[in-house]
Amino acid sequence: MDDIRGVSPHSPTPPSRSTTPSRSTTSSQPTPPSQPVSPSQPVSPSQPVPNPLRALTLDQLRERTSMKWRAYPPDVLPLWVAEMDVPLAEPVARALTGAVARGDTGYAYGDAYARAVSRFAARRWGWEGLDPARARLVPDVMRGAVELFKLLTDPGGAVVVNPPVYPPFYAFTERHLGRRIVEAPLDAAHRIDPGALAEAFRRATAGGARAVFLLCNPHNPTGVAHSADELAEATALAERYGVRVIADEIHAPLVAAGAGYVPYLSVPGAERGFSLVSASKGWNLAGAKAALALAGPAAADELARIPVEVGHGMSHLGFLAHTAAFAEGEPWLDALLDGLAENRALLASLLAERLPEVRYRPTEATYFAWLDCRALGLGDDPADRFLERGRVAVNPGPAFGTGGAGHVRFNLATSPEIIAEAVRRMAAAVSSG
């Protein structure tokens, strides 16, 4: 790691801080369309995978041209958007370079991605119920959600969310689709509040309107992995009020050891539900667009109504990369999760030392830390102070809806050195008055 403390902060006008818009074979022989390439079984590496969060220097990261490293001036430490500071997992890199070498850059096709996710779910979560026949290709999770909103609601209809929650839930629902948001805020422990959810469902379906519940599981930004009991209670409430459930499970691979993760469609009563999954968060593949929409057994006919053309928006390279990640990327993922556990403990220690007024509860899932900065007296948007005076970019809490004021979202998927420097700068920004 280069000397990140040697960077002198200055204060040009920053850009808008809006949040993000969100082993294949190497044979040269073509595979007939009737026989899509099958993902191979996971292969254990001959030696342990090193912590990918310690693999890259700050100078190497600054060579990147993605949103995280280009939206702010180079003196800013970017700990905001959902990108990780890691190299690609080796099976993913091999799938991509192999495709490029073959010129395999056409349209995505087949069920290899869905079968890879099904096998991953069985190995990782003990869930045997993911049927690839009930999966549809979609470009990304939010586009999949939009397509399901079109099927399950009418213009002006309601989408229930649990704030504080991922800001694109609001943007895609209201600005891009003309549906309305109904909030059911999380409780003080960041868990689903059944009373708030029931009231939201009542308002959403008033007058016989069709409504959906866009569930974030695990939850972004709070990092909560919802329990089986919580999901079952939410499902029962949805059935009582006639609300359909769509689970955004993009962070499912990123659950800490011992925390446990419950796939939504594995919950009794979720047969009419939907799930959206992707490797984009777990293996840092947001730029390689690919996701799956999954249906419970009683919702398969509805899922089949998504136009097949929607899947054409998926990147074929993304399809191959995501398939390789789920099929062979678990050793890399385990190394990442170990690194994230170390970073959570490091952040807790650094905050206790330098910013003891900040409340932080290490999370069960995701690579985000949800920091309660209200005791610092920095107003509703402490991210503004951290950027202007500390040159650290974190996500402003108010963008996450009710419960976000006075908070920031801090991206832990970086090196320990960058985390330490970011906390040092944030503390200096507070002390500067």
Tab-separated table of C-alpha atoms in Angstrom:
chain	number	residue	atom	x	y	z
A	1	MET	CA	0.000	0.000	0.000
A	2	ASP	CA	1.317	3.387	-0.926
A	3	ASP	CA	1.350	6.199	1.622
A	4	ILE	CA	-2.254	7.359	1.508
A	5	ARG	CA	-1.643	9.789	4.324
A	6	GLY	CA	0.609	11.762	2.025
A	7	VAL	CA	-2.294	12.973	-0.138
A	8	SER	CA	-3.038	16.632	0.505
A	9	PRO	CA	-6.767	17.348	0.555
A	10	HIS	CA	-8.140	20.315	-1.307
A	11	SER	CA	-11.689	21.459	-1.847
A	12	PRO	CA	-12.856	21.755	-5.441
A	13	THR	CA	-16.605	21.585	-5.952
A	14	PRO	CA	-17.530	17.880	-5.798
A	15	PRO	CA	-19.942	16.256	-8.237
A	16	SER	CA	-23.413	15.196	-7.165
A	17	ARG	CA	-23.350	12.496	-4.511
A	18	SER	CA	-26.320	10.551	-5.787
A	19	THR	CA	-26.043	6.820	-5.185
A	20	THR	CA	-25.434	4.285	-7.904
A	21	PRO	CA	-28.206	3.945	-10.566
A	22	SER	CA	-27.674	-0.130	-8.251
A	23	ARG	CA	-15.321	-21.305	-15.408
A	24	SER	CA	-16.541	-21.667	-18.512
A	25	THR	CA	-14.920	-24.044	-20.983
A	26	THR	CA	-11.996	-22.689	-22.989
A	27	SER	CA	-12.537	-25.112	-25.848
A	28	SER	CA	-12.486	-23.596	-29.309
A	29	GLN	CA	-15.235	-25.963	-30.490
A	30	PRO	CA	-18.687	-24.365	-30.693
A	31	THR	CA	-21.507	-25.761	-28.589
A	32	PRO	CA	-24.783	-26.363	-30.448
A	33	PRO	CA	-27.663	-24.114	-29.297
A	34	SER	CA	-29.546	-27.171	-28.037
A	35	GLN	CA	-26.699	-27.972	-25.631
A	36	PRO	CA	-25.814	-24.831	-23.642
A	37	VAL	CA	-22.510	-24.903	-21.807
A	38	SER	CA	-22.882	-26.475	-18.369
A	39	PRO	CA	-21.155	-24.867	-15.391
A	40	SER	CA	-18.599	-27.206	-13.950
A	41	GLN	CA	-18.635	-28.249	-10.327
A	42	PRO	CA	-16.663	-26.013	-7.960
A	43	VAL	CA	-12.986	-26.779	-7.783
A	44	SER	CA	-11.032	-26.286	-4.567
A	45	PRO	CA	-7.784	-24.396	-5.140
A	46	SER	CA	-4.529	-26.159	-4.375
A	47	GLN	CA	-3.753	-23.437	-1.849
A	48	PRO	CA	-5.926	-21.019	0.143
A	49	VAL	CA	-7.149	-17.913	-1.657
A	50	PRO	CA	-5.519	-14.814	-0.136
A	51	ASN	CA	-7.658	-11.976	1.177
A	52	PRO	CA	-8.715	-10.125	-2.022
A	53	LEU	CA	-9.228	-6.908	-0.049
A	54	ARG	CA	-5.460	-6.697	0.517
A	55	ALA	CA	-4.457	-7.393	-3.090
A	56	LEU	CA	-4.435	-3.907	-4.634
A	57	THR	CA	-2.631	-0.685	-3.790
A	58	LEU	CA	-4.251	2.717	-3.841
A	59	ASP	CA	-2.266	3.621	-6.959
A	60	GLN	CA	-3.610	0.527	-8.729
A	61	LEU	CA	-7.164	1.342	-7.681
A	62	ARG	CA	-6.859	4.884	-8.988
A	63	GLU	CA	-6.170	3.466	-12.452
A	64	ARG	CA	-9.747	2.182	-12.565
A	65	THR	CA	-12.249	4.096	-14.692
A	66	SER	CA	-15.493	2.958	-13.041
A	67	MET	CA	-17.892	5.198	-11.150
A	68	LYS	CA	-16.340	4.635	-7.732
A	69	TRP	CA	-12.918	5.903	-8.784
A	70	ARG	CA	-13.943	8.609	-11.256
A	71	ALA	CA	-16.924	10.430	-9.717
A	72	TYR	CA	-14.736	12.381	-7.271
A	73	PRO	CA	-11.346	14.107	-7.505
A	74	PRO	CA	-8.321	11.877	-6.853
A	75	ASP	CA	-7.701	13.273	-3.367
A	76	VAL	CA	-11.052	11.859	-2.190
A	77	LEU	CA	-11.163	8.363	-0.678
A	78	PRO	CA	-14.270	6.809	-2.280
A	79	LEU	CA	-16.156	4.622	0.191
A	80	TRP	CA	-19.606	5.020	-1.226
A	81	VAL	CA	-20.975	3.177	-4.287
A	82	ALA	CA	-21.322	-0.632	-4.308
A	83	GLU	CA	-18.003	-1.524	-5.893
A	84	MET	CA	-15.299	-3.559	-4.178
A	85	ASP	CA	-11.568	-2.850	-4.268
A	86	VAL	CA	-10.635	-6.382	-5.315
A	87	PRO	CA	-9.199	-8.225	-8.314
A	88	LEU	CA	-11.501	-10.600	-10.148
A	89	ALA	CA	-11.891	-14.127	-8.828
A	90	GLU	CA	-9.680	-16.368	-10.948
A	91	PRO	CA	-12.517	-18.544	-12.376
A	92	VAL	CA	-14.380	-15.394	-13.409
A	93	ALA	CA	-11.311	-13.890	-15.069
A	94	ARG	CA	-10.715	-17.158	-16.902
A	95	ALA	CA	-14.297	-17.281	-18.156
A	96	LEU	CA	-14.041	-13.752	-19.515
A	97	THR	CA	-10.629	-14.077	-21.127
A	98	GLY	CA	-11.614	-17.421	-22.615
A	99	ALA	CA	-14.726	-15.877	-24.166
A	100	VAL	CA	-12.719	-13.005	-25.622
A	101	ALA	CA	-10.152	-15.423	-27.039
A	102	ARG	CA	-12.974	-17.377	-28.745
A	103	GLY	CA	-14.749	-14.249	-29.923
A	104	ASP	CA	-17.712	-15.486	-27.893
A	105	THR	CA	-19.385	-12.084	-27.577
A	106	GLY	CA	-22.886	-12.654	-28.913
A	107	TYR	CA	-26.187	-12.886	-27.076
A	108	ALA	CA	-26.695	-14.683	-23.780
A	109	TYR	CA	-28.453	-18.022	-24.138
A	110	GLY	CA	-29.472	-21.062	-22.133
A	111	ASP	CA	-29.968	-22.016	-18.515
A	112	ALA	CA	-26.355	-22.471	-17.391
A	113	TYR	CA	-26.591	-19.386	-15.151
A	114	ALA	CA	-29.770	-20.623	-13.479
A	115	ARG	CA	-28.331	-24.098	-12.950
A	116	ALA	CA	-25.175	-22.630	-11.421
A	117	VAL	CA	-27.276	-20.574	-8.983
A	118	SER	CA	-29.419	-23.613	-8.167
A	119	ARG	CA	-26.357	-25.701	-7.295
A	120	PHE	CA	-24.833	-22.833	-5.314
A	121	ALA	CA	-28.055	-22.488	-3.314
A	122	ALA	CA	-28.060	-26.194	-2.524
A	123	ARG	CA	-24.405	-26.198	-1.430
A	124	ARG	CA	-24.369	-22.869	0.353
A	125	TRP	CA	-27.793	-22.590	1.935
A	126	GLY	CA	-29.083	-26.151	1.894
A	127	TRP	CA	-31.951	-25.053	-0.370
A	128	GLU	CA	-32.889	-27.576	-3.037
A	129	GLY	CA	-35.971	-25.723	-4.248
A	130	LEU	CA	-34.487	-23.409	-6.878
A	131	ASP	CA	-35.836	-24.823	-10.129
A	132	PRO	CA	-33.989	-23.440	-13.200
A	133	ALA	CA	-37.215	-23.873	-15.149
A	134	ARG	CA	-38.699	-21.059	-13.051
A	135	ALA	CA	-35.970	-18.545	-13.910
A	136	ARG	CA	-35.811	-15.773	-16.502
A	137	LEU	CA	-32.781	-13.813	-17.663
A	138	VAL	CA	-32.897	-10.075	-16.874
A	139	PRO	CA	-30.198	-7.428	-17.354
A	140	ASP	CA	-29.881	-6.579	-13.664
A	141	VAL	CA	-31.856	-6.778	-10.448
A	142	MET	CA	-33.592	-3.408	-10.692
A	143	ARG	CA	-34.627	-3.971	-14.301
A	144	GLY	CA	-36.020	-7.311	-13.198
A	145	ALA	CA	-37.959	-5.572	-10.426
A	146	VAL	CA	-39.395	-3.073	-12.911
A	147	GLU	CA	-40.588	-5.857	-15.198
A	148	LEU	CA	-42.293	-7.576	-12.270
A	149	PHE	CA	-43.860	-4.285	-11.149
A	150	LYS	CA	-45.402	-4.028	-14.635
A	151	LEU	CA	-46.916	-7.489	-14.274
A	152	LEU	CA	-48.170	-7.174	-10.718
A	153	THR	CA	-49.298	-3.545	-10.349
A	154	ASP	CA	-51.127	-0.895	-12.337
A	155	PRO	CA	-50.013	2.677	-13.081
A	156	GLY	CA	-50.276	4.625	-9.848
A	157	GLY	CA	-50.166	1.412	-7.825
A	158	ALA	CA	-48.072	0.981	-4.704
A	159	VAL	CA	-44.708	-0.558	-3.911
A	160	VAL	CA	-44.062	-1.127	-0.202
A	161	VAL	CA	-40.472	-0.756	1.041
A	162	ASN	CA	-38.693	-0.917	4.411
A	163	PRO	CA	-36.627	2.250	4.862
A	164	PRO	CA	-33.883	3.064	5.312
A	165	VAL	CA	-33.367	1.175	2.073
A	166	TYR	CA	-31.439	1.183	-1.210
A	167	PRO	CA	-32.228	4.539	-2.924
A	168	PRO	CA	-32.935	3.102	-6.420
A	169	PHE	CA	-35.998	1.420	-4.899
A	170	TYR	CA	-37.473	4.929	-4.866
A	171	ALA	CA	-36.057	6.140	-8.179
A	172	PHE	CA	-37.092	3.156	-10.286
A	173	THR	CA	-40.537	2.955	-8.695
A	174	GLU	CA	-41.549	6.588	-8.775
A	175	ARG	CA	-39.522	8.384	-11.434
A	176	HIS	CA	-39.130	5.603	-13.989
A	177	LEU	CA	-42.365	3.643	-13.645
A	178	GLY	CA	-45.044	5.911	-12.204
A	179	ARG	CA	-45.819	3.784	-9.156
A	180	ARG	CA	-45.940	5.208	-5.630
A	181	ILE	CA	-43.852	4.255	-2.630
A	182	VAL	CA	-45.474	3.276	0.656
A	183	GLU	CA	-42.989	3.063	3.507
A	184	ALA	CA	-42.976	0.489	6.314
A	185	PRO	CA	-39.923	1.621	8.314
A	186	LEU	CA	-37.675	-0.870	10.048
A	187	ASP	CA	-37.730	-0.909	13.831
A	188	ALA	CA	-34.963	0.467	16.072
A	189	ALA	CA	-32.979	-2.774	15.713
A	190	HIS	CA	-33.244	-2.550	11.906
A	191	ARG	CA	-35.620	-5.515	11.783
A	192	ILE	CA	-38.921	-5.751	9.896
A	193	ASP	CA	-41.696	-4.187	11.993
A	194	PRO	CA	-44.858	-6.311	11.510
A	195	GLY	CA	-47.152	-3.524	12.695
A	196	ALA	CA	-45.660	-0.991	10.297
A	197	LEU	CA	-45.777	-3.550	7.501
A	198	ALA	CA	-49.451	-4.360	8.077
A	199	GLU	CA	-50.354	-0.664	8.066
A	200	ALA	CA	-48.381	-0.117	4.872
A	201	PHE	CA	-50.100	-3.075	3.205
A	202	ARG	CA	-53.495	-1.698	4.263
A	203	ARG	CA	-52.720	1.695	2.704
A	204	ALA	CA	-51.182	0.177	-0.403
A	205	THR	CA	-54.232	-1.940	-1.202
A	206	ALA	CA	-56.920	0.589	-0.231
A	207	GLY	CA	-59.756	0.570	-2.738
A	208	GLY	CA	-58.713	-2.799	-4.132
A	209	ALA	CA	-55.451	-1.576	-5.671
A	210	ARG	CA	-52.802	-4.130	-6.637
A	211	ALA	CA	-49.562	-3.729	-4.689
A	212	VAL	CA	-46.187	-5.361	-4.214
A	213	PHE	CA	-43.728	-5.555	-1.341
A	214	LEU	CA	-40.155	-5.012	-2.514
A	215	LEU	CA	-38.219	-6.856	0.168
A	216	CYS	CA	-34.466	-6.319	0.541
A	217	ASN	CA	-32.978	-9.604	1.813
A	218	PRO	CA	-30.307	-9.173	3.130
A	219	HIS	CA	-31.070	-5.549	3.807
A	220	ASN	CA	-29.135	-2.676	2.275
A	221	PRO	CA	-27.885	-0.483	4.012
A	222	THR	CA	-28.361	-1.948	7.496
A	223	GLY	CA	-26.833	-5.355	6.714
A	224	VAL	CA	-29.581	-7.333	8.470
A	225	ALA	CA	-30.174	-10.902	7.287
A	226	HIS	CA	-33.888	-11.485	7.882
A	227	SER	CA	-34.726	-14.605	9.862
A	228	ALA	CA	-37.036	-17.409	8.759
A	229	ASP	CA	-39.632	-16.307	11.310
A	230	GLU	CA	-39.492	-12.683	10.159
A	231	LEU	CA	-39.877	-13.674	6.533
A	232	ALA	CA	-42.721	-16.069	7.322
A	233	GLU	CA	-44.594	-13.355	9.233
A	234	ALA	CA	-44.097	-10.853	6.409
A	235	THR	CA	-45.315	-13.446	3.910
A	236	ALA	CA	-48.432	-14.199	5.954
A	237	LEU	CA	-49.227	-10.476	6.145
A	238	ALA	CA	-48.747	-10.103	2.408
A	239	GLU	CA	-51.137	-12.977	1.733
A	240	ARG	CA	-53.691	-11.507	4.150
A	241	TYR	CA	-53.710	-8.191	2.288
A	242	GLY	CA	-53.240	-9.592	-1.209
A	243	VAL	CA	-49.791	-8.044	-1.660
A	244	ARG	CA	-47.263	-9.816	-3.876
A	245	VAL	CA	-43.666	-10.126	-2.653
A	246	ILE	CA	-40.542	-9.497	-4.728
A	247	ALA	CA	-37.278	-10.168	-2.873
A	248	ASP	CA	-34.121	-8.361	-3.948
A	249	GLU	CA	-31.513	-10.922	-2.865
A	250	ILE	CA	-28.500	-9.493	-4.635
A	251	HIS	CA	-26.464	-9.450	-1.388
A	252	ALA	CA	-27.282	-13.074	-0.509
A	253	PRO	CA	-23.732	-14.383	-1.087
A	254	LEU	CA	-22.369	-11.745	1.319
A	255	VAL	CA	-23.610	-13.158	4.621
A	256	ALA	CA	-21.144	-13.401	7.485
A	257	ALA	CA	-20.186	-16.815	8.813
A	258	GLY	CA	-22.619	-17.905	11.502
A	259	ALA	CA	-25.258	-15.313	10.652
A	260	GLY	CA	-27.397	-17.544	8.442
A	261	TYR	CA	-29.315	-16.613	5.313
A	262	VAL	CA	-32.837	-17.657	4.369
A	263	PRO	CA	-33.720	-17.526	0.643
A	264	TYR	CA	-37.123	-15.912	0.377
A	265	LEU	CA	-38.631	-18.561	-1.887
A	266	SER	CA	-37.694	-21.253	0.641
A	267	VAL	CA	-40.130	-19.767	3.187
A	268	PRO	CA	-43.430	-21.653	3.621
A	269	GLY	CA	-46.177	-19.573	2.040
A	270	ALA	CA	-43.898	-17.873	-0.499
A	271	GLU	CA	-45.113	-19.986	-3.409
A	272	ARG	CA	-46.556	-16.896	-5.132
A	273	GLY	CA	-43.426	-14.842	-4.551
A	274	PHE	CA	-40.498	-13.784	-6.690
A	275	SER	CA	-36.774	-13.371	-6.118
A	276	LEU	CA	-34.062	-11.481	-7.959
A	277	VAL	CA	-30.488	-12.747	-7.731
A	278	SER	CA	-27.132	-11.855	-9.237
A	279	ALA	CA	-23.397	-12.334	-8.719
A	280	SER	CA	-22.768	-8.630	-9.175
A	281	LYS	CA	-22.329	-7.782	-5.496
A	282	GLY	CA	-20.719	-10.994	-4.253
A	283	TRP	CA	-18.023	-11.057	-6.952
A	284	ASN	CA	-17.845	-7.357	-7.955
A	285	LEU	CA	-19.469	-7.793	-11.364
A	286	ALA	CA	-21.834	-4.827	-11.532
A	287	GLY	CA	-20.333	-3.761	-14.853
A	288	ALA	CA	-20.937	-7.217	-16.350
A	289	LYS	CA	-24.720	-7.008	-16.476
A	290	ALA	CA	-26.555	-10.223	-15.641
A	291	ALA	CA	-29.280	-11.298	-13.205
A	292	LEU	CA	-32.061	-13.815	-12.782
A	293	ALA	CA	-35.708	-13.392	-11.896
A	294	LEU	CA	-36.998	-16.446	-10.020
A	295	ALA	CA	-40.579	-17.476	-9.331
A	296	GLY	CA	-42.195	-19.601	-6.672
A	297	PRO	CA	-44.166	-22.620	-7.932
A	298	ALA	CA	-47.457	-20.710	-8.022
A	299	ALA	CA	-45.973	-17.716	-9.850
A	300	ALA	CA	-44.225	-19.446	-12.743
A	301	ASP	CA	-46.912	-18.573	-15.288
A	302	GLU	CA	-46.662	-14.907	-14.407
A	303	LEU	CA	-42.877	-14.927	-14.674
A	304	ALA	CA	-43.212	-16.418	-18.156
A	305	ARG	CA	-45.064	-13.264	-19.215
A	306	ILE	CA	-41.898	-11.157	-18.957
A	307	PRO	CA	-41.019	-10.470	-22.614
A	308	VAL	CA	-38.139	-12.626	-23.763
A	309	GLU	CA	-36.603	-9.483	-25.246
A	310	VAL	CA	-35.879	-8.245	-21.726
A	311	GLY	CA	-33.236	-10.936	-21.407
A	312	HIS	CA	-31.511	-9.653	-24.528
A	313	GLY	CA	-30.346	-6.690	-22.446
A	314	MET	CA	-28.137	-9.018	-20.451
A	315	SER	CA	-24.464	-9.012	-21.375
A	316	HIS	CA	-23.303	-12.383	-22.688
A	317	LEU	CA	-19.930	-11.753	-21.036
A	318	GLY	CA	-21.879	-11.013	-17.868
A	319	PHE	CA	-23.785	-14.282	-18.258
A	320	LEU	CA	-20.504	-16.202	-18.501
A	321	ALA	CA	-18.865	-14.305	-15.638
A	322	HIS	CA	-21.827	-14.716	-13.269
A	323	THR	CA	-22.165	-18.389	-14.139
A	324	ALA	CA	-18.488	-18.964	-13.352
A	325	ALA	CA	-18.797	-17.038	-10.084
A	326	PHE	CA	-21.658	-19.171	-8.773
A	327	ALA	CA	-20.178	-22.407	-10.151
A	328	GLU	CA	-16.559	-22.023	-9.056
A	329	GLY	CA	-16.175	-18.828	-7.068
A	330	GLU	CA	-16.847	-20.038	-3.524
A	331	PRO	CA	-13.204	-20.290	-2.371
A	332	TRP	CA	-12.675	-16.688	-3.445
A	333	LEU	CA	-15.952	-15.663	-1.812
A	334	ASP	CA	-14.952	-17.305	1.469
A	335	ALA	CA	-11.655	-15.396	1.449
A	336	LEU	CA	-13.581	-12.181	0.824
A	337	LEU	CA	-15.976	-12.871	3.702
A	338	ASP	CA	-13.040	-13.476	6.047
A	339	GLY	CA	-11.566	-10.151	4.953
A	340	LEU	CA	-14.869	-8.363	5.488
A	341	ALA	CA	-15.130	-9.797	9.010
A	342	GLU	CA	-11.685	-8.383	9.769
A	343	ASN	CA	-12.708	-5.015	8.336
A	344	ARG	CA	-15.885	-4.879	10.427
A	345	ALA	CA	-13.864	-5.472	13.585
A	346	LEU	CA	-11.286	-2.900	12.481
A	347	LEU	CA	-13.907	-0.248	11.805
A	348	ALA	CA	-15.538	-0.837	15.201
A	349	SER	CA	-12.167	-0.441	16.920
A	350	LEU	CA	-11.224	2.700	14.983
A	351	LEU	CA	-14.573	4.368	15.598
A	352	ALA	CA	-14.380	3.601	19.317
A	353	GLU	CA	-10.972	5.261	19.397
A	354	ARG	CA	-11.452	8.270	17.097
A	355	LEU	CA	-15.225	8.838	16.774
A	356	PRO	CA	-16.808	7.288	19.873
A	357	GLU	CA	-20.020	9.273	19.358
A	358	VAL	CA	-20.743	7.339	16.150
A	359	ARG	CA	-22.947	4.324	16.724
A	360	TYR	CA	-22.048	1.274	14.664
A	361	ARG	CA	-23.433	-2.242	14.861
A	362	PRO	CA	-21.278	-4.710	12.862
A	363	THR	CA	-23.511	-6.228	10.231
A	364	GLU	CA	-24.592	-9.770	9.421
A	365	ALA	CA	-24.440	-9.263	5.670
A	366	THR	CA	-23.397	-6.973	2.786
A	367	TYR	CA	-20.130	-5.053	2.751
A	368	PHE	CA	-21.652	-1.846	4.099
A	369	ALA	CA	-21.508	-0.222	7.514
A	370	TRP	CA	-24.529	1.885	8.499
A	371	LEU	CA	-23.168	4.623	10.758
A	372	ASP	CA	-25.393	6.631	13.078
A	373	CYS	CA	-23.682	10.023	13.251
A	374	ARG	CA	-26.499	11.999	14.881
A	375	ALA	CA	-24.570	12.558	18.103
A	376	LEU	CA	-21.890	14.424	16.143
A	377	GLY	CA	-24.249	17.356	15.598
A	378	LEU	CA	-23.628	17.501	11.838
A	379	GLY	CA	-27.266	17.717	10.800
A	380	ASP	CA	-29.239	15.445	8.532
A	381	ASP	CA	-26.374	14.899	6.066
A	382	PRO	CA	-23.040	14.294	7.819
A	383	ALA	CA	-21.682	12.899	4.545
A	384	ASP	CA	-21.382	16.473	3.337
A	385	ARG	CA	-18.954	17.377	6.148
A	386	PHE	CA	-16.925	14.207	5.654
A	387	LEU	CA	-16.549	15.025	1.958
A	388	GLU	CA	-15.886	18.753	2.176
A	389	ARG	CA	-13.503	18.735	5.128
A	390	GLY	CA	-12.256	15.166	5.240
A	391	ARG	CA	-12.170	14.262	1.527
A	392	VAL	CA	-13.978	10.984	2.205
A	393	ALA	CA	-16.996	10.083	0.072
A	394	VAL	CA	-19.675	8.067	1.831
A	395	ASN	CA	-23.366	7.759	0.956
A	396	PRO	CA	-25.658	10.359	2.550
A	397	GLY	CA	-28.261	8.774	4.802
A	398	PRO	CA	-31.275	10.880	3.755
A	399	ALA	CA	-31.203	9.247	0.293
A	400	PHE	CA	-32.231	5.963	1.958
A	401	GLY	CA	-35.619	7.312	3.060
A	402	THR	CA	-37.188	7.489	6.494
A	403	GLY	CA	-34.626	6.719	9.191
A	404	GLY	CA	-31.677	7.812	7.089
A	405	ALA	CA	-31.198	11.345	8.392
A	406	GLY	CA	-27.998	11.745	10.385
A	407	HIS	CA	-26.556	8.509	9.017
A	408	VAL	CA	-24.036	7.549	6.360
A	409	ARG	CA	-23.326	4.333	4.486
A	410	PHE	CA	-19.648	3.359	4.542
A	411	ASN	CA	-18.250	0.807	2.077
A	412	LEU	CA	-16.069	-1.758	3.906
A	413	ALA	CA	-14.952	-3.605	0.770
A	414	THR	CA	-11.527	-2.044	0.640
A	415	SER	CA	-8.146	-2.443	2.301
A	416	PRO	CA	-7.652	-2.004	6.062
A	417	GLU	CA	-5.227	0.834	5.310
A	418	ILE	CA	-7.854	2.793	3.396
A	419	ILE	CA	-10.408	2.219	6.154
A	420	ALA	CA	-7.956	3.480	8.772
A	421	GLU	CA	-7.149	6.574	6.724
A	422	ALA	CA	-10.820	7.267	6.064
A	423	VAL	CA	-11.684	7.183	9.767
A	424	ARG	CA	-8.695	9.430	10.533
A	425	ARG	CA	-9.951	11.948	7.964
A	426	MET	CA	-13.541	11.742	9.171
A	427	ALA	CA	-12.435	12.399	12.750
A	428	ALA	CA	-10.365	15.370	11.566
A	429	ALA	CA	-13.390	16.709	9.672
A	430	VAL	CA	-15.457	16.598	12.846
A	431	SER	CA	-12.785	18.207	15.028
A	432	SER	CA	-12.243	21.009	12.502
A	433	GLY	CA	-15.542	22.487	13.570
